[in-house]
Coordinates of N, CA and C and ligand atoms in Angstrom, one line a residue:
M1 N -52.9 -51.4 -14.5 CA -53.0 -52.9 -14.8 C -53.0 -53.7 -13.5
Q2 N -54.1 -54.3 -13.2 CA -54.2 -55.1 -12.0 C -53.4 -56.4 -12.3
L3 N -52.5 -56.8 -11.4 CA -51.7 -58.0 -11.6 C -52.3 -59.2 -11.0
P4 N -52.1 -60.4 -11.6 CA -52.6 -61.6 -10.9 C -52.0 -61.8 -9.5
D5 N -52.7 -62.5 -8.7 CA -52.2 -62.8 -7.4 C -50.9 -63.5 -7.4
P6 N -49.9 -63.2 -6.6 CA -48.6 -63.9 -6.6 C -48.7 -65.2 -5.9
K7 N -47.8 -66.1 -6.3 CA -47.8 -67.4 -5.5 C -46.8 -67.2 -4.4
T8 N -47.1 -68.0 -3.3 CA -46.2 -67.9 -2.2 C -45.4 -69.2 -1.9
D9 N -45.5 -70.1 -3.0 CA -44.6 -71.3 -3.0 C -44.2 -71.6 -4.4
G10 N -43.3 -72.6 -4.6 CA -42.9 -72.9 -5.9 C -42.1 -74.2 -6.0
D11 N -41.7 -74.5 -7.2 CA -41.0 -75.8 -7.4 C -39.5 -75.8 -7.3
V12 N -39.0 -74.6 -7.4 CA -37.5 -74.4 -7.4 C -37.0 -74.1 -6.0
S13 N -36.0 -74.7 -5.6 CA -35.5 -74.5 -4.2 C -34.7 -73.2 -4.1
L14 N -34.8 -72.6 -3.0 CA -34.0 -71.4 -2.7 C -32.5 -71.6 -2.9
E15 N -32.0 -72.8 -2.5 CA -30.6 -73.1 -2.7 C -30.2 -73.1 -4.1
M16 N -31.1 -73.7 -5.0 CA -30.8 -73.7 -6.4 C -30.7 -72.3 -7.0
T17 N -31.6 -71.4 -6.6 CA -31.6 -70.1 -7.1 C -30.3 -69.3 -6.7
I18 N -29.9 -69.5 -5.5 CA -28.7 -68.9 -5.0 C -27.5 -69.5 -5.8
H19 N -27.5 -70.8 -5.9 CA -26.4 -71.5 -6.6 C -26.3 -71.0 -8.1
Q20 N -27.4 -70.8 -8.7 CA -27.4 -70.5 -10.2 C -27.4 -69.0 -10.5
R21 N -27.5 -68.2 -9.5 CA -27.6 -66.7 -9.8 C -26.3 -66.2 -10.4
R22 N -26.4 -65.5 -11.5 CA -25.3 -64.8 -12.2 C -25.9 -63.5 -12.8
T23 N -25.0 -62.5 -12.9 CA -25.4 -61.4 -13.7 C -25.4 -61.7 -15.2
V24 N -26.5 -61.7 -15.8 CA -26.6 -62.0 -17.3 C -26.7 -60.8 -18.1
R25 N -26.0 -60.8 -19.2 CA -25.9 -59.6 -20.1 C -26.3 -59.9 -21.5
S26 N -27.0 -61.0 -21.7 CA -27.5 -61.4 -23.0 C -28.9 -61.9 -23.0
F27 N -29.8 -61.1 -23.6 CA -31.2 -61.5 -23.5 C -31.8 -61.6 -24.9
H28 N -32.8 -62.5 -25.0 CA -33.6 -62.4 -26.3 C -35.0 -62.0 -26.0
G29 N -35.7 -61.7 -27.1 CA -36.9 -60.9 -27.1 C -38.2 -61.7 -26.6
T30 N -38.1 -62.9 -26.2 CA -39.3 -63.7 -25.8 C -40.0 -62.9 -24.7
S31 N -41.3 -62.7 -24.9 CA -42.1 -61.9 -24.0 C -42.3 -62.6 -22.7
L32 N -42.6 -61.9 -21.7 CA -43.0 -62.4 -20.4 C -44.5 -62.4 -20.2
T33 N -45.0 -63.3 -19.3 CA -46.4 -63.3 -19.0 C -46.7 -62.3 -17.9
L34 N -47.9 -61.9 -17.8 CA -48.4 -61.1 -16.7 C -48.1 -61.8 -15.3
T35 N -48.3 -63.1 -15.3 CA -48.0 -63.9 -14.1 C -46.5 -63.8 -13.7
Q36 N -45.7 -63.8 -14.7 CA -44.2 -63.7 -14.3 C -43.9 -62.3 -13.8
L37 N -44.5 -61.3 -14.4 CA -44.3 -59.9 -14.0 C -44.8 -59.7 -12.6
S38 N -46.0 -60.3 -12.3 CA -46.6 -60.1 -11.0 C -45.7 -60.7 -9.9
Q39 N -45.1 -61.9 -10.2 CA -44.3 -62.6 -9.3 C -43.0 -61.8 -9.0
L40 N -42.4 -61.2 -10.1 CA -41.2 -60.4 -9.9 C -41.4 -59.2 -9.0
L41 N -42.6 -58.5 -9.3 CA -42.9 -57.3 -8.5 C -43.2 -57.6 -7.1
W42 N -43.9 -58.7 -6.9 CA -44.2 -59.1 -5.5 C -42.9 -59.4 -4.8
A43 N -42.0 -60.1 -5.4 CA -40.7 -60.4 -4.8 C -39.9 -59.2 -4.4
A44 N -40.1 -58.1 -5.3 CA -39.3 -56.9 -5.1 C -39.9 -56.1 -3.9
Q45 N -41.2 -55.8 -4.0 CA -41.9 -54.9 -3.0 C -43.3 -55.3 -2.7
G46 N -43.7 -56.5 -2.9 CA -45.1 -56.9 -2.7 C -45.3 -57.0 -1.2
I47 N -46.6 -56.8 -0.8 CA -47.0 -56.9 0.6 C -47.2 -58.4 0.9
T48 N -46.5 -58.8 2.1 CA -46.4 -60.2 2.4 C -47.1 -60.5 3.8
E49 N -47.9 -59.5 4.3 CA -48.7 -59.7 5.5 C -50.1 -59.8 5.0
P50 N -50.9 -60.8 5.5 CA -52.3 -60.9 5.0 C -53.1 -59.6 5.0
E51 N -53.1 -58.9 6.1 CA -53.9 -57.7 6.2 C -53.0 -56.5 6.7
G52 N -51.8 -56.5 6.3 CA -50.9 -55.5 6.8 C -50.2 -54.7 5.7
F53 N -49.1 -54.2 6.0 CA -48.4 -53.4 4.9 C -47.0 -53.8 4.8
K54 N -46.5 -54.7 5.6 CA -45.0 -55.0 5.4 C -44.8 -55.8 4.1
R55 N -43.6 -55.6 3.6 CA -43.2 -56.0 2.2 C -42.2 -57.1 2.2
A56 N -42.0 -57.6 1.0 CA -41.1 -58.8 0.8 C -39.6 -58.5 1.2
A57 N -39.2 -57.2 1.1 CA -37.8 -56.9 1.5 C -37.9 -56.0 2.7
P58 N -36.9 -56.2 3.6 CA -36.9 -55.4 4.9 C -36.7 -54.0 4.6
S59 N -37.1 -53.1 5.5 CA -37.0 -51.7 5.4 C -36.8 -51.1 6.8
A60 N -35.8 -50.3 7.0 CA -35.5 -49.6 8.3 C -36.7 -48.9 8.7
G61 N -37.2 -49.2 9.9 CA -38.4 -48.6 10.5 C -39.6 -48.8 9.7
A62 N -39.6 -49.8 8.8 CA -40.8 -50.0 7.9 C -41.3 -48.8 7.3
L63 N -40.4 -47.9 6.9 CA -40.8 -46.6 6.3 C -40.9 -46.7 4.7
Y64 N -40.3 -47.7 4.1 CA -40.5 -48.0 2.7 C -40.2 -46.8 1.8
P65 N -39.0 -46.4 1.7 CA -38.6 -45.2 0.9 C -38.4 -45.6 -0.6
M66 N -38.6 -46.9 -1.0 CA -38.3 -47.3 -2.3 C -39.5 -47.4 -3.3
D67 N -39.2 -47.2 -4.6 CA -40.2 -47.5 -5.6 C -39.6 -48.3 -6.7
I68 N -40.5 -49.1 -7.3 CA -40.0 -50.0 -8.4 C -40.7 -49.5 -9.7
Y69 N -39.9 -49.0 -10.6 CA -40.5 -48.7 -12.0 C -40.1 -49.8 -12.9
G70 N -40.8 -49.9 -14.0 CA -40.4 -50.9 -15.1 C -40.5 -50.2 -16.4
A71 N -39.4 -50.3 -17.2 CA -39.4 -49.9 -18.6 C -39.7 -51.1 -19.5
V72 N -40.8 -51.1 -20.2 CA -41.3 -52.2 -20.9 C -41.3 -51.9 -22.4
G73 N -40.8 -52.9 -23.2 CA -40.8 -52.7 -24.6 C -42.1 -53.2 -25.3
G74 N -42.2 -53.0 -26.6 CA -43.3 -53.4 -27.4 C -43.4 -54.9 -27.5
D75 N -44.5 -55.6 -27.3 CA -44.7 -57.0 -27.4 C -43.7 -57.7 -26.4
C76 N -43.5 -57.1 -25.3 CA -42.5 -57.7 -24.4 C -43.2 -58.3 -23.1
I77 N -44.3 -57.8 -22.8 CA -45.1 -58.3 -21.6 C -46.6 -58.4 -22.0
E78 N -47.1 -59.6 -21.8 CA -48.5 -59.9 -22.1 C -49.4 -58.7 -21.7
R79 N -50.2 -58.2 -22.6 CA -51.2 -57.2 -22.3 C -50.7 -55.8 -21.9
L80 N -49.4 -55.6 -22.0 CA -48.8 -54.3 -21.6 C -48.3 -53.6 -22.9
N81 N -48.7 -52.3 -23.0 CA -48.2 -51.5 -24.1 C -46.8 -51.0 -23.7
P82 N -46.0 -50.7 -24.7 CA -44.6 -50.2 -24.3 C -44.7 -48.9 -23.5
G83 N -43.9 -48.8 -22.5 CA -44.0 -47.6 -21.6 C -43.2 -47.8 -20.3
V84 N -43.4 -46.8 -19.5 CA -42.8 -46.8 -18.2 C -43.9 -47.0 -17.2
Y85 N -43.8 -47.9 -16.3 CA -44.8 -48.2 -15.3 C -44.2 -48.1 -13.9
L86 N -45.2 -47.9 -12.9 CA -44.8 -47.8 -11.5 C -45.6 -48.8 -10.8
Y87 N -44.9 -49.6 -9.9 CA -45.6 -50.6 -9.1 C -46.2 -50.0 -7.9
K88 N -47.5 -50.4 -7.6 CA -48.2 -49.9 -6.4 C -48.4 -51.1 -5.5
S89 N -47.6 -51.2 -4.5 CA -47.6 -52.3 -3.6 C -49.0 -52.5 -3.0
A90 N -49.7 -51.5 -2.5 CA -50.9 -51.6 -1.8 C -52.0 -52.3 -2.6
T91 N -52.0 -52.1 -3.9 CA -53.0 -52.7 -4.8 C -52.5 -53.8 -5.7
H92 N -51.2 -54.1 -5.6 CA -50.5 -55.0 -6.5 C -50.9 -54.7 -7.9
S93 N -50.6 -53.5 -8.3 CA -50.9 -53.1 -9.7 C -49.7 -52.3 -10.3
F94 N -49.7 -52.2 -11.6 CA -48.6 -51.6 -12.3 C -49.2 -50.5 -13.2
S95 N -48.9 -49.3 -12.9 CA -49.5 -48.1 -13.5 C -48.7 -47.5 -14.6
L96 N -49.2 -47.3 -15.7 CA -48.5 -46.6 -16.8 C -48.3 -45.1 -16.4
I97 N -47.0 -44.7 -16.5 CA -46.8 -43.3 -16.2 C -46.2 -42.5 -17.4
Q98 N -45.8 -43.3 -18.4 CA -45.3 -42.7 -19.6 C -45.3 -43.7 -20.8
E99 N -45.9 -43.3 -21.9 CA -46.0 -44.2 -23.0 C -44.6 -44.2 -23.8
G100 N -44.4 -45.4 -24.4 CA -43.2 -45.5 -25.3 C -42.1 -46.3 -24.7
D101 N -41.4 -47.0 -25.7 CA -40.3 -47.9 -25.3 C -39.0 -47.0 -25.1
V102 N -38.5 -47.0 -23.8 CA -37.3 -46.2 -23.5 C -36.1 -47.1 -23.2
R103 N -36.2 -48.4 -23.5 CA -35.1 -49.3 -23.1 C -33.8 -48.9 -23.7
R104 N -33.8 -48.4 -25.0 CA -32.6 -48.0 -25.7 C -32.0 -46.8 -25.0
D105 N -32.9 -45.9 -24.6 CA -32.4 -44.6 -24.0 C -31.8 -44.9 -22.6
I106 N -32.4 -45.9 -21.9 CA -31.9 -46.3 -20.6 C -30.5 -46.9 -20.8
A107 N -30.3 -47.7 -21.8 CA -29.0 -48.3 -22.1 C -28.0 -47.2 -22.4
M108 N -28.4 -46.2 -23.2 CA -27.5 -45.1 -23.6 C -27.1 -44.3 -22.3
A109 N -28.1 -44.2 -21.4 CA -27.8 -43.4 -20.2 C -27.0 -44.3 -19.2
S110 N -26.8 -45.5 -19.5 CA -26.0 -46.4 -18.7 C -24.6 -46.6 -19.3
L111 N -24.1 -45.6 -19.7 CA -22.7 -45.6 -20.4 C -22.7 -46.5 -21.6
G112 N -23.8 -46.5 -22.3 CA -23.9 -47.3 -23.6 C -23.8 -48.8 -23.4
Q113 N -24.4 -49.3 -22.3 CA -24.4 -50.8 -22.1 C -25.6 -51.3 -22.9
M114 N -25.5 -51.4 -24.2 CA -26.6 -51.6 -25.0 C -27.3 -53.0 -24.8
W115 N -26.5 -54.0 -24.3 CA -27.1 -55.3 -24.0 C -28.4 -55.2 -23.2
M116 N -28.5 -54.1 -22.4 CA -29.6 -53.9 -21.5 C -30.9 -53.8 -22.3
S117 N -30.8 -53.2 -23.5 CA -32.0 -52.9 -24.2 C -32.7 -54.1 -24.8
Y118 N -32.1 -55.2 -24.8 CA -32.7 -56.5 -25.4 C -33.6 -57.2 -24.4
A119 N -33.5 -56.9 -23.1 CA -34.4 -57.5 -22.1 C -35.8 -56.9 -22.2
P120 N -36.8 -57.7 -22.1 CA -38.2 -57.2 -22.3 C -38.6 -56.2 -21.3
I121 N -38.0 -56.2 -20.1 CA -38.3 -55.2 -19.0 C -37.0 -54.9 -18.3
T122 N -36.8 -53.6 -18.0 CA -35.8 -53.2 -17.0 C -36.4 -52.6 -15.8
F123 N -36.2 -53.2 -14.7 CA -36.7 -52.6 -13.4 C -35.7 -51.5 -13.0
V124 N -36.3 -50.4 -12.5 CA -35.5 -49.3 -11.9 C -35.9 -49.2 -10.5
I125 N -35.0 -49.4 -9.6 CA -35.2 -49.3 -8.1 C -34.8 -47.9 -7.7
T126 N -35.8 -47.1 -7.2 CA -35.5 -45.8 -6.8 C -35.7 -45.6 -5.3
A127 N -35.0 -44.5 -4.7 CA -35.2 -44.2 -3.3 C -35.7 -42.7 -3.2
E128 N -36.7 -42.5 -2.3 CA -37.1 -41.1 -2.0 C -36.7 -40.9 -0.5
Y129 N -35.5 -40.2 -0.4 CA -34.9 -40.2 0.9 C -35.7 -39.5 2.0
S130 N -36.6 -38.5 1.5 CA -37.3 -37.8 2.5 C -38.2 -38.7 3.4
R131 N -38.6 -39.8 2.8 CA -39.5 -40.7 3.6 C -38.8 -41.4 4.7
I132 N -37.4 -41.4 4.7 CA -36.7 -42.1 5.7 C -35.8 -41.2 6.5
M133 N -35.4 -40.0 6.0 CA -34.5 -39.1 6.7 C -35.2 -38.4 7.8
G134 N -36.6 -38.3 7.8 CA -37.3 -37.6 8.9 C -37.0 -38.4 10.2
K135 N -36.9 -39.7 10.1 CA -36.6 -40.5 11.3 C -35.1 -40.7 11.5
Y136 N -34.4 -40.9 10.5 CA -33.0 -41.4 10.6 C -31.9 -40.3 10.2
G137 N -32.4 -39.2 9.7 CA -31.4 -38.2 9.3 C -30.6 -38.7 8.1
Q138 N -29.3 -38.3 8.1 CA -28.4 -38.6 7.0 C -28.2 -40.1 6.9
R139 N -28.3 -40.8 8.0 CA -28.1 -42.3 8.0 C -29.2 -43.0 7.2
G140 N -30.4 -42.3 7.0 CA -31.4 -42.8 6.2 C -31.0 -43.1 4.8
V141 N -30.0 -42.3 4.3 CA -29.5 -42.6 2.9 C -28.9 -43.9 2.8
R142 N -28.0 -44.2 3.8 CA -27.4 -45.5 3.9 C -28.4 -46.7 4.0
Y143 N -29.5 -46.4 4.8 CA -30.5 -47.5 4.9 C -31.2 -47.7 3.6
A144 N -31.5 -46.7 2.9 CA -32.2 -46.9 1.6 C -31.3 -47.7 0.6
M145 N -30.0 -47.4 0.6 CA -29.1 -48.1 -0.3 C -29.0 -49.6 0.1
I146 N -29.0 -49.8 1.4 CA -29.0 -51.2 1.8 C -30.3 -51.9 1.3
E147 N -31.4 -51.2 1.5 CA -32.7 -51.8 1.1 C -32.7 -52.1 -0.4
A148 N -32.1 -51.2 -1.2 CA -32.1 -51.5 -2.6 C -31.4 -52.8 -2.9
G149 N -30.3 -53.1 -2.1 CA -29.6 -54.4 -2.3 C -30.5 -55.6 -2.0
H150 N -31.3 -55.5 -1.0 CA -32.3 -56.5 -0.6 C -33.3 -56.8 -1.8
I151 N -33.8 -55.7 -2.3 CA -34.8 -55.8 -3.3 C -34.2 -56.4 -4.6
G152 N -33.0 -55.9 -4.9 CA -32.3 -56.5 -6.0 C -32.0 -58.0 -5.9
Q153 N -31.6 -58.4 -4.8 CA -31.4 -59.9 -4.6 C -32.7 -60.6 -4.8
N154 N -33.8 -60.1 -4.2 CA -35.1 -60.8 -4.4 C -35.5 -60.9 -5.9
I155 N -35.2 -59.8 -6.6 CA -35.5 -59.9 -8.1 C -34.6 -60.9 -8.7
F156 N -33.4 -61.0 -8.4 CA -32.5 -62.0 -8.9 C -33.0 -63.4 -8.7
L157 N -33.3 -63.7 -7.4 CA -33.7 -65.1 -7.1 C -35.0 -65.4 -7.6
Q158 N -36.0 -64.5 -7.6 CA -37.3 -64.8 -8.2 C -37.2 -65.0 -9.7
S159 N -36.3 -64.2 -10.3 CA -36.1 -64.5 -11.8 C -35.7 -65.9 -12.0
L160 N -34.7 -66.4 -11.3 CA -34.2 -67.7 -11.5 C -35.3 -68.8 -11.3
A161 N -36.1 -68.5 -10.2 CA -37.2 -69.5 -9.9 C -38.3 -69.5 -11.0
L162 N -38.3 -68.5 -11.8 CA -39.3 -68.4 -12.9 C -38.7 -68.8 -14.2
G163 N -37.4 -69.3 -14.2 CA -36.8 -69.7 -15.4 C -36.2 -68.5 -16.2
L164 N -36.1 -67.4 -15.6 CA -35.6 -66.1 -16.2 C -34.2 -65.8 -15.7
E165 N -33.6 -64.8 -16.2 CA -32.3 -64.3 -15.7 C -32.4 -62.8 -15.5
A166 N -31.5 -62.3 -14.8 CA -31.5 -60.9 -14.5 C -30.1 -60.3 -14.6
G167 N -30.0 -59.0 -15.0 CA -28.7 -58.3 -14.9 C -28.8 -57.2 -13.8
I168 N -27.7 -56.6 -13.5 CA -27.8 -55.6 -12.5 C -26.8 -54.5 -12.9
V169 N -27.3 -53.2 -12.9 CA -26.5 -52.1 -13.4 C -26.5 -51.0 -12.4
G170 N -25.3 -50.6 -12.0 CA -25.1 -49.4 -11.2 C -24.5 -48.2 -11.9
A171 N -23.9 -48.5 -13.1 CA -23.2 -47.5 -13.9 C -24.2 -46.8 -14.8
F172 N -24.7 -45.6 -14.3 CA -25.6 -44.9 -15.2 C -25.6 -43.4 -14.7
E173 N -26.1 -42.5 -15.5 CA -26.3 -41.1 -15.2 C -27.6 -40.9 -14.6
D174 N -27.7 -40.6 -13.3 CA -28.9 -40.5 -12.5 C -29.9 -39.5 -13.2
Q175 N -29.5 -38.3 -13.6 CA -30.4 -37.4 -14.1 C -31.0 -37.8 -15.5
K176 N -30.2 -38.5 -16.3 CA -30.6 -38.9 -17.6 C -31.7 -40.0 -17.4
I177 N -31.5 -40.9 -16.4 CA -32.5 -42.0 -16.2 C -33.8 -41.4 -15.7
I178 N -33.7 -40.4 -14.8 CA -34.9 -39.7 -14.3 C -35.7 -39.0 -15.5
Q179 N -34.9 -38.4 -16.4 CA -35.5 -37.7 -17.5 C -36.1 -38.7 -18.5
V180 N -35.4 -39.7 -18.9 CA -35.8 -40.7 -19.9 C -37.1 -41.4 -19.4
M181 N -37.1 -41.7 -18.1 CA -38.2 -42.5 -17.6 C -39.4 -41.6 -17.2
G182 N -39.2 -40.3 -17.1 CA -40.3 -39.4 -16.7 C -40.7 -39.6 -15.3
I183 N -39.7 -39.9 -14.4 CA -40.1 -40.2 -13.0 C -39.8 -39.0 -12.2
K184 N -40.4 -39.0 -11.0 CA -40.2 -37.8 -10.1 C -38.8 -37.5 -9.8
S185 N -38.4 -36.2 -9.8 CA -37.0 -35.9 -9.6 C -36.5 -36.2 -8.2
T186 N -37.4 -36.4 -7.2 CA -37.0 -36.8 -5.9 C -36.8 -38.3 -5.8
H187 N -37.1 -39.1 -6.8 CA -36.9 -40.5 -6.8 C -35.5 -40.9 -7.4
E188 N -34.6 -41.1 -6.6 CA -33.2 -41.3 -7.1 C -33.0 -42.7 -7.5
P189 N -32.7 -43.0 -8.8 CA -32.4 -44.3 -9.2 C -31.1 -44.9 -8.6
L190 N -31.3 -46.1 -8.0 CA -30.1 -46.7 -7.3 C -29.6 -47.9 -8.1
L191 N -30.5 -48.7 -8.6 CA -30.2 -49.9 -9.4 C -31.1 -50.1 -10.6
L192 N -30.5 -50.6 -11.7 CA -31.3 -51.0 -12.8 C -31.2 -52.5 -13.0
M193 N -32.3 -53.1 -13.3 CA -32.2 -54.6 -13.4 C -33.0 -55.1 -14.6
P194 N -32.3 -55.3 -15.8 CA -33.0 -55.9 -16.9 C -33.3 -57.4 -16.6
V195 N -34.5 -57.8 -17.0 CA -34.9 -59.2 -16.7 C -35.5 -59.8 -18.0
G196 N -35.2 -61.1 -18.2 CA -35.8 -61.8 -19.4 C -35.2 -63.2 -19.5
Y197 N -35.5 -63.8 -20.7 CA -34.8 -65.1 -21.0 C -33.4 -64.9 -21.5
E198 N -32.5 -65.7 -21.1 CA -31.1 -65.6 -21.5 C -31.0 -66.1 -23.0
K199 N -30.2 -65.3 -23.7 CA -30.0 -65.7 -25.1 C -28.8 -66.8 -25.2
Ligands
FMN1 C1 -24.0 -52.3 -7.2 C2 -23.6 -53.1 -8.4 C3 -23.4 -52.4 -9.6 C4 -23.2 -53.1 -10.8 N1 -23.1 -52.4 -12.0 C5 -22.9 -53.2 -13.1 C6 -22.9 -52.5 -14.4 O1 -23.1 -51.3 -14.5 N2 -22.7 -53.2 -15.5 C7 -22.6 -54.6 -15.4 O2 -22.4 -55.2 -16.5 N3 -22.6 -55.2 -14.3 C8 -22.7 -54.6 -13.1 N4 -22.8 -55.2 -11.9 C9 -22.6 -56.7 -11.9 C10 -21.3 -57.2 -11.4 O3 -20.3 -56.9 -12.4 C11 -21.4 -58.6 -11.0 O4 -22.2 -58.8 -9.9 C12 -20.0 -59.2 -10.7 O5 -19.2 -59.3 -11.8 C13 -20.2 -60.6 -10.1 O6 -20.8 -61.5 -11.0 P1 -22.2 -62.2 -10.7 O7 -23.2 -61.2 -10.3 O8 -22.6 -62.9 -12.0 O9 -22.0 -63.1 -9.5 C14 -23.0 -54.5 -10.7 C15 -23.2 -55.2 -9.5 C16 -23.5 -54.5 -8.4 C17 -23.8 -55.2 -7.1

């Protein structure tokens, strides 16, 4: 799915988004537009150089070891079937990698935090350490985890600027998330972020 072009300005101030940011754990089922999805993915890992490859969040050595997956429910995002999708920064597109709504399974794999399953989309931020350890060795693991934090904060603040809210979850079983989402076993999930309208 090709995403609409993201905006690079907006009506909500950065200060307001920082001031209002909270971890939200109560969502209702109102669907998101493709424009909102585009903006969230752009804030997470979109390319922000006119003809380059550098992204919205910083990355040690510009090696970009992170991927953003999204678990989408039925009637949750305009024009998207329920499934697991992978964001492709280079083309600003969101590719279906597995059909079906796995939000409940994700919540179960997150120590039964069922509130997560009500958000229309849960983003899964993963790291593939081999992309960064070639240059930085074991320290690359630390760098990837720091990068996940930057991406997470961008998703938080962009959510607020769109009138949405986000949660953040680190308590989950890695292997179960990999299995449920059908993602590559080398992509280690570091953060889960349900996003939607607050109930
Ligand atoms: C790395 C990390 C992991 C977290 N894991 C969870 C989690 O599994 N479940 C949850 O409800 N909140 C989780 N949180 C959210 C924190 O509880 C929350 O950030 C904290 O209470 C401060 O509240 P605030 O984010 O609203 O400012 C996590 C936050 C971080 C940064």
